[in-house]
Amino acid sequence: MNLDLLPDDCFAHILSLTSPIDACRISLVSSSIRISANSDNVWEKFLPPDYQQILTRLRHPLIFSSKKHLFFRLCNPHLIDGGLKTFSLEKTTGKKQYMLSARELNIAWADNPLFWSWKPFPTSRFVEAVELRTIWWLEIQGMINSGMLSPKTTYECYVIVKFVDRAYGLDFLPSKVTVEIGNVKSEGNVYLRQYESKKQCLETLWYSNRMELVLRSMAFRGIMEERVACKREDGWIEIELGSFYNNGGDDLEVKMSLKEVTGTHLKGGLVVEGIELRPKQQTTTNHM
């Protein structure tokens, strides 16, 4: 069938039922199809239903010439809610992504300058992050309402940190990481130490999984999934807290945490930027 023969509004409706990456690909077929594929009717369907309300929460207004232009501008993180969060769209699917700043988190004793120090960091997307000076009770918690997220989506949660040169005591014992929504809870353990590359992360996970199989074969019980800290392209370190499926329809609180409260030794040198929630990546990646 010759796609050029379809009425413009019919073809635009068909495209709106696909995905942003499909619309970009099919726009290369012909100039007439490109007009339909770039229309506001198509790209408004790829924007979140509440995008107008999200635009009112932006710290800095956006200027855009079309709904497609707006979509791709929102694919970059933008400060919202007075600069306490960032919002962006996942480029291939249009699903929502958020990052909660350290100020949006509940960090035990973070307001006490003896234990934590709030300061700007040049590479942070927020005005300030918080650095652990010294403490023995390490507990970081974050919360977000599931209604703010895209429905029918599996999300992964990461705490974004740095380790300063003088960091100490952070990897004596594993920290417990959890993600909880409703009556579903994901748990794991992580040693707070830096890995330089994704390759090292994969090697460490492979070793951890092998060790877990050995331990299980020896009838050990209660073993939680081992997580590792991986370096990002922006220079920060991300630690997976867990994942959850957001069915949509119900406003549930998503609770995320990292804590190490069993050891009585002092620890310090951890910089916390925030907690990031992003849709779980598919096994294959696409590029626009």
CSV table of C-alpha atoms in Angstrom, one decimal:
chain,number,residue,atom,x,y,z
A,1,MET,CA,0.0,0.0,0.0
A,2,ASN,CA,1.2,3.5,-0.9
A,3,LEU,CA,1.3,5.4,2.4
A,4,ASP,CA,1.2,8.7,0.5
A,5,LEU,CA,-2.4,7.9,-0.5
A,6,LEU,CA,-3.7,7.9,3.1
A,7,PRO,CA,-5.5,11.1,4.2
A,8,ASP,CA,-3.2,13.2,6.4
A,9,ASP,CA,-5.4,13.1,9.5
A,10,CYS,CA,-5.8,9.3,9.2
A,11,PHE,CA,-2.1,8.7,8.8
A,12,ALA,CA,-1.3,11.1,11.7
A,13,HIS,CA,-3.7,9.1,13.9
A,14,ILE,CA,-2.0,5.9,13.0
A,15,LEU,CA,1.4,7.4,13.9
A,16,SER,CA,0.2,8.7,17.2
A,17,LEU,CA,-0.5,5.1,18.2
A,18,THR,CA,3.2,4.1,17.7
A,19,SER,CA,6.2,5.6,19.5
A,20,PRO,CA,8.5,8.6,19.1
A,21,ILE,CA,11.2,6.4,17.6
A,22,ASP,CA,8.8,4.9,15.1
A,23,ALA,CA,7.5,8.4,14.0
A,24,CYS,CA,11.1,9.5,13.5
A,25,ARG,CA,11.9,6.5,11.4
A,26,ILE,CA,8.9,6.6,9.2
A,27,SER,CA,9.3,10.3,8.6
A,28,LEU,CA,12.3,9.4,6.4
A,29,VAL,CA,10.1,7.6,3.9
A,30,SER,CA,9.0,10.7,1.9
A,31,SER,CA,8.6,14.4,2.3
A,32,SER,CA,4.8,14.2,2.4
A,33,ILE,CA,4.9,11.5,5.2
A,34,ARG,CA,7.4,13.7,7.0
A,35,ILE,CA,4.8,16.5,7.3
A,36,SER,CA,2.3,14.2,8.9
A,37,ALA,CA,4.9,12.5,11.1
A,38,ASN,CA,6.1,15.9,12.5
A,39,SER,CA,2.6,17.3,13.1
A,40,ASP,CA,1.5,18.5,16.5
A,41,ASN,CA,-1.4,15.9,16.5
A,42,VAL,CA,1.2,13.1,16.5
A,43,TRP,CA,3.7,14.5,19.0
A,44,GLU,CA,1.1,15.7,21.5
A,45,LYS,CA,0.2,12.0,21.9
A,46,PHE,CA,3.8,11.2,22.9
A,47,LEU,CA,3.8,13.9,25.5
A,48,PRO,CA,2.5,13.0,29.0
A,49,PRO,CA,-1.2,13.7,29.5
A,50,ASP,CA,-0.3,16.2,32.2
A,51,TYR,CA,2.5,18.0,30.3
A,52,GLN,CA,0.8,21.4,30.5
A,53,GLN,CA,0.8,21.1,34.3
A,54,ILE,CA,4.5,19.9,34.3
A,55,LEU,CA,5.4,23.0,32.2
A,56,THR,CA,4.0,25.2,35.0
A,57,ARG,CA,6.4,23.5,37.5
A,58,LEU,CA,9.5,24.3,35.5
A,59,ARG,CA,12.0,26.6,37.2
A,60,HIS,CA,12.8,28.2,33.8
A,61,PRO,CA,10.1,28.5,31.1
A,62,LEU,CA,10.6,26.6,27.8
A,63,ILE,CA,10.4,28.2,24.4
A,64,PHE,CA,9.4,25.7,21.6
A,65,SER,CA,8.1,26.0,18.1
A,66,SER,CA,6.1,22.7,17.9
A,67,LYS,CA,5.0,19.7,20.0
A,68,LYS,CA,7.9,17.7,18.5
A,69,HIS,CA,10.3,20.5,19.5
A,70,LEU,CA,8.8,20.5,23.0
A,71,PHE,CA,9.1,16.7,23.2
A,72,PHE,CA,12.8,16.7,22.5
A,73,ARG,CA,13.5,19.7,24.7
A,74,LEU,CA,11.9,17.7,27.6
A,75,CYS,CA,14.2,14.8,26.9
A,76,ASN,CA,16.9,16.9,28.6
A,77,PRO,CA,16.5,17.2,32.4
A,78,HIS,CA,14.9,20.4,33.6
A,79,LEU,CA,14.6,21.7,37.2
A,80,ILE,CA,11.1,21.7,38.6
A,81,ASP,CA,9.4,22.4,41.9
A,82,GLY,CA,11.7,25.3,42.9
A,83,GLY,CA,14.8,23.4,41.8
A,84,LEU,CA,14.3,20.5,44.1
A,85,LYS,CA,13.7,17.9,41.4
A,86,THR,CA,14.5,17.3,37.7
A,87,PHE,CA,12.0,16.1,35.1
A,88,SER,CA,12.7,14.6,31.7
A,89,LEU,CA,11.3,12.2,29.1
A,90,GLU,CA,12.9,9.0,27.9
A,91,LYS,CA,13.6,9.7,24.3
A,92,THR,CA,12.5,6.4,22.7
A,93,THR,CA,9.3,5.9,24.6
A,94,GLY,CA,8.3,9.3,26.1
A,95,LYS,CA,8.0,7.9,29.6
A,96,LYS,CA,8.7,10.2,32.6
A,97,GLN,CA,11.9,10.3,34.5
A,98,TYR,CA,12.6,12.1,37.7
A,99,MET,CA,15.5,12.9,40.0
A,100,LEU,CA,14.9,14.0,43.6
A,101,SER,CA,17.6,16.3,45.0
A,102,ALA,CA,19.3,15.6,48.3
A,103,ARG,CA,17.1,18.4,49.8
A,104,GLU,CA,14.1,16.3,48.8
A,105,LEU,CA,15.4,13.2,50.7
A,106,ASN,CA,15.1,12.3,54.4
A,107,ILE,CA,18.8,11.9,55.4
A,108,ALA,CA,19.4,11.1,59.1
A,109,TRP,CA,21.0,14.2,60.8
A,110,ALA,CA,21.6,16.0,57.5
A,111,ASP,CA,20.7,19.3,59.2
A,112,ASN,CA,23.5,18.9,61.8
A,113,PRO,CA,26.7,20.5,60.5
A,114,LEU,CA,28.8,18.2,62.7
A,115,PHE,CA,27.7,15.2,60.6
A,116,TRP,CA,26.8,16.6,57.1
A,117,SER,CA,27.9,19.6,55.1
A,118,TRP,CA,25.7,21.2,52.4
A,119,LYS,CA,27.6,22.7,49.6
A,120,PRO,CA,27.6,23.3,45.8
A,121,PHE,CA,29.2,20.8,43.5
A,122,PRO,CA,30.2,22.1,40.0
A,123,THR,CA,29.0,18.9,38.2
A,124,SER,CA,25.7,18.6,40.1
A,125,ARG,CA,22.4,19.5,38.3
A,126,PHE,CA,21.2,21.0,41.6
A,127,VAL,CA,22.3,24.1,43.5
A,128,GLU,CA,23.8,22.0,46.3
A,129,ALA,CA,24.5,18.4,47.4
A,130,VAL,CA,25.4,17.1,50.8
A,131,GLU,CA,28.7,15.6,52.0
A,132,LEU,CA,28.9,13.2,54.9
A,133,ARG,CA,31.5,14.5,57.4
A,134,THR,CA,31.4,11.7,59.9
A,135,ILE,CA,28.6,9.5,61.3
A,136,TRP,CA,27.9,5.9,62.3
A,137,TRP,CA,24.2,5.7,61.5
A,138,LEU,CA,23.9,6.1,57.7
A,139,GLU,CA,20.3,6.3,56.5
A,140,ILE,CA,19.0,7.9,53.2
A,141,GLN,CA,15.3,7.7,52.3
A,142,GLY,CA,13.3,9.1,49.4
A,143,MET,CA,9.6,9.1,48.5
A,144,ILE,CA,7.6,9.8,45.3
A,145,ASN,CA,3.9,9.3,44.5
A,146,SER,CA,3.3,6.7,41.8
A,147,GLY,CA,0.8,9.0,40.2
A,148,MET,CA,3.6,11.2,39.0
A,149,LEU,CA,5.2,8.4,37.0
A,150,SER,CA,4.2,6.8,33.7
A,151,PRO,CA,1.7,3.9,34.1
A,152,LYS,CA,2.3,0.3,32.9
A,153,THR,CA,6.1,0.9,33.3
A,154,THR,CA,8.9,-0.8,35.2
A,155,TYR,CA,11.1,1.8,37.0
A,156,GLU,CA,14.6,1.4,38.3
A,157,CYS,CA,15.7,3.6,41.2
A,158,TYR,CA,19.3,4.8,41.8
A,159,VAL,CA,21.0,6.9,44.5
A,160,ILE,CA,23.5,9.2,42.9
A,161,VAL,CA,26.7,9.8,44.9
A,162,LYS,CA,30.4,10.6,44.8
A,163,PHE,CA,33.2,9.4,47.0
A,164,VAL,CA,35.7,12.1,48.1
A,165,ASP,CA,39.4,11.3,48.3
A,166,ARG,CA,39.3,11.0,52.1
A,167,ALA,CA,36.3,8.7,52.2
A,168,TYR,CA,36.5,6.1,55.0
A,169,GLY,CA,34.5,3.4,56.7
A,170,LEU,CA,31.8,3.1,53.9
A,171,ASP,CA,32.6,-0.4,52.8
A,172,PHE,CA,33.4,-2.1,56.1
A,173,LEU,CA,29.9,-3.6,56.0
A,174,PRO,CA,27.3,-3.8,53.2
A,175,SER,CA,24.5,-1.2,53.1
A,176,LYS,CA,21.0,-2.4,52.7
A,177,VAL,CA,19.0,-0.9,49.8
A,178,THR,CA,15.2,-1.2,49.4
A,179,VAL,CA,12.4,-0.1,47.1
A,180,GLU,CA,8.8,-0.5,48.3
A,181,ILE,CA,5.4,0.2,46.7
A,182,GLY,CA,2.2,-1.1,48.3
A,183,ASN,CA,2.9,-4.6,49.6
A,184,VAL,CA,5.8,-5.2,47.1
A,185,LYS,CA,9.3,-4.8,48.3
A,186,SER,CA,12.7,-5.2,46.6
A,187,GLU,CA,15.8,-5.6,48.8
A,188,GLY,CA,19.5,-5.9,48.2
A,189,ASN,CA,23.0,-5.2,49.6
A,190,VAL,CA,25.7,-2.9,48.3
A,191,TYR,CA,29.3,-2.2,49.4
A,192,LEU,CA,29.8,1.6,49.1
A,193,ARG,CA,33.0,1.5,47.0
A,194,GLN,CA,33.7,3.0,43.5
A,195,TYR,CA,34.0,1.0,40.3
A,196,GLU,CA,35.5,2.8,37.4
A,197,SER,CA,33.5,1.4,34.5
A,198,LYS,CA,30.4,-0.6,33.5
A,199,LYS,CA,32.7,-3.5,32.6
A,200,GLN,CA,34.0,-3.7,36.2
A,201,CYS,CA,30.3,-3.5,37.4
A,202,LEU,CA,29.4,-6.5,35.2
A,203,GLU,CA,32.5,-8.4,36.4
A,204,THR,CA,31.6,-7.8,40.0
A,205,LEU,CA,28.0,-8.7,39.5
A,206,TRP,CA,29.1,-11.9,37.7
A,207,TYR,CA,31.3,-12.8,40.6
A,208,SER,CA,28.6,-12.0,43.2
A,209,ASN,CA,26.1,-14.2,41.3
A,210,ARG,CA,28.6,-17.1,41.3
A,211,MET,CA,29.2,-16.7,45.0
A,212,GLU,CA,25.5,-16.6,45.6
A,213,LEU,CA,25.0,-19.9,43.8
A,214,VAL,CA,27.8,-21.4,45.9
A,215,LEU,CA,26.2,-20.2,49.1
A,216,ARG,CA,22.8,-21.4,48.1
A,217,SER,CA,24.3,-24.8,47.3
A,218,MET,CA,25.6,-24.9,50.9
A,219,ALA,CA,22.0,-24.3,52.2
A,220,PHE,CA,22.6,-20.7,53.3
A,221,ARG,CA,19.3,-18.7,53.5
A,222,GLY,CA,18.3,-15.1,53.5
A,223,ILE,CA,20.8,-14.0,50.9
A,224,MET,CA,19.9,-10.7,49.2
A,225,GLU,CA,20.9,-9.5,45.8
A,226,GLU,CA,24.3,-7.9,45.6
A,227,ARG,CA,24.4,-4.5,43.9
A,228,VAL,CA,27.5,-2.5,42.9
A,229,ALA,CA,28.3,1.2,42.5
A,230,CYS,CA,28.9,2.2,38.8
A,231,LYS,CA,30.5,5.3,37.4
A,232,ARG,CA,28.3,7.4,35.1
A,233,GLU,CA,29.3,9.5,32.1
A,234,ASP,CA,28.7,12.7,34.1
A,235,GLY,CA,31.3,11.6,36.7
A,236,TRP,CA,28.8,10.7,39.5
A,237,ILE,CA,28.3,7.2,40.8
A,238,GLU,CA,25.0,5.4,40.7
A,239,ILE,CA,23.9,2.6,43.0
A,240,GLU,CA,20.7,0.7,42.2
A,241,LEU,CA,18.3,0.7,45.0
A,242,GLY,CA,15.8,-1.6,43.3
A,243,SER,CA,13.0,-1.7,40.8
A,244,PHE,CA,9.2,-1.8,40.8
A,245,TYR,CA,6.3,-2.0,38.3
A,246,ASN,CA,4.0,1.1,38.3
A,247,ASN,CA,0.6,-0.3,37.2
A,248,GLY,CA,-1.0,3.2,37.3
A,249,GLY,CA,-4.5,4.0,38.5
A,250,ASP,CA,-3.6,4.0,42.2
A,251,ASP,CA,-1.7,6.8,44.0
A,252,LEU,CA,0.8,4.8,46.0
A,253,GLU,CA,3.9,6.0,47.8
A,254,VAL,CA,7.2,4.6,46.4
A,255,LYS,CA,9.6,4.4,49.3
A,256,MET,CA,13.4,4.1,48.5
A,257,SER,CA,16.2,3.8,51.0
A,258,LEU,CA,19.9,3.0,51.6
A,259,LYS,CA,21.1,2.4,55.1
A,260,GLU,CA,23.9,0.9,57.2
A,261,VAL,CA,23.0,1.1,60.8
A,262,THR,CA,24.4,-2.2,62.2
A,263,GLY,CA,28.1,-1.2,62.5
A,264,THR,CA,29.2,1.2,65.1
A,265,HIS,CA,32.3,2.4,63.2
A,266,LEU,CA,32.5,5.9,61.9
A,267,LYS,CA,32.1,6.6,58.1
A,268,GLY,CA,32.5,9.7,56.0
A,269,GLY,CA,33.3,11.1,52.6
A,270,LEU,CA,30.1,10.2,50.8
A,271,VAL,CA,28.5,13.0,48.7
A,272,VAL,CA,24.8,12.6,48.0
A,273,GLU,CA,23.2,14.3,45.0
A,274,GLY,CA,19.8,12.6,45.0
A,275,ILE,CA,17.7,9.7,43.9
A,276,GLU,CA,16.9,9.0,40.2
A,277,LEU,CA,13.9,7.1,38.9
A,278,ARG,CA,14.0,6.0,35.2
A,279,PRO,CA,12.2,3.5,33.1
A,280,LYS,CA,14.0,0.1,32.8
A,281,GLN,CA,15.8,-0.1,29.5
A,282,GLN,CA,14.9,-2.8,27.0
A,283,THR,CA,17.4,-5.4,26.0
A,284,THR,CA,17.9,-3.6,22.7
A,285,THR,CA,18.7,0.1,22.5
A,286,ASN,CA,17.5,2.4,19.7
A,287,HIS,CA,18.9,5.7,18.6
A,288,MET,CA,17.2,8.7,17.1
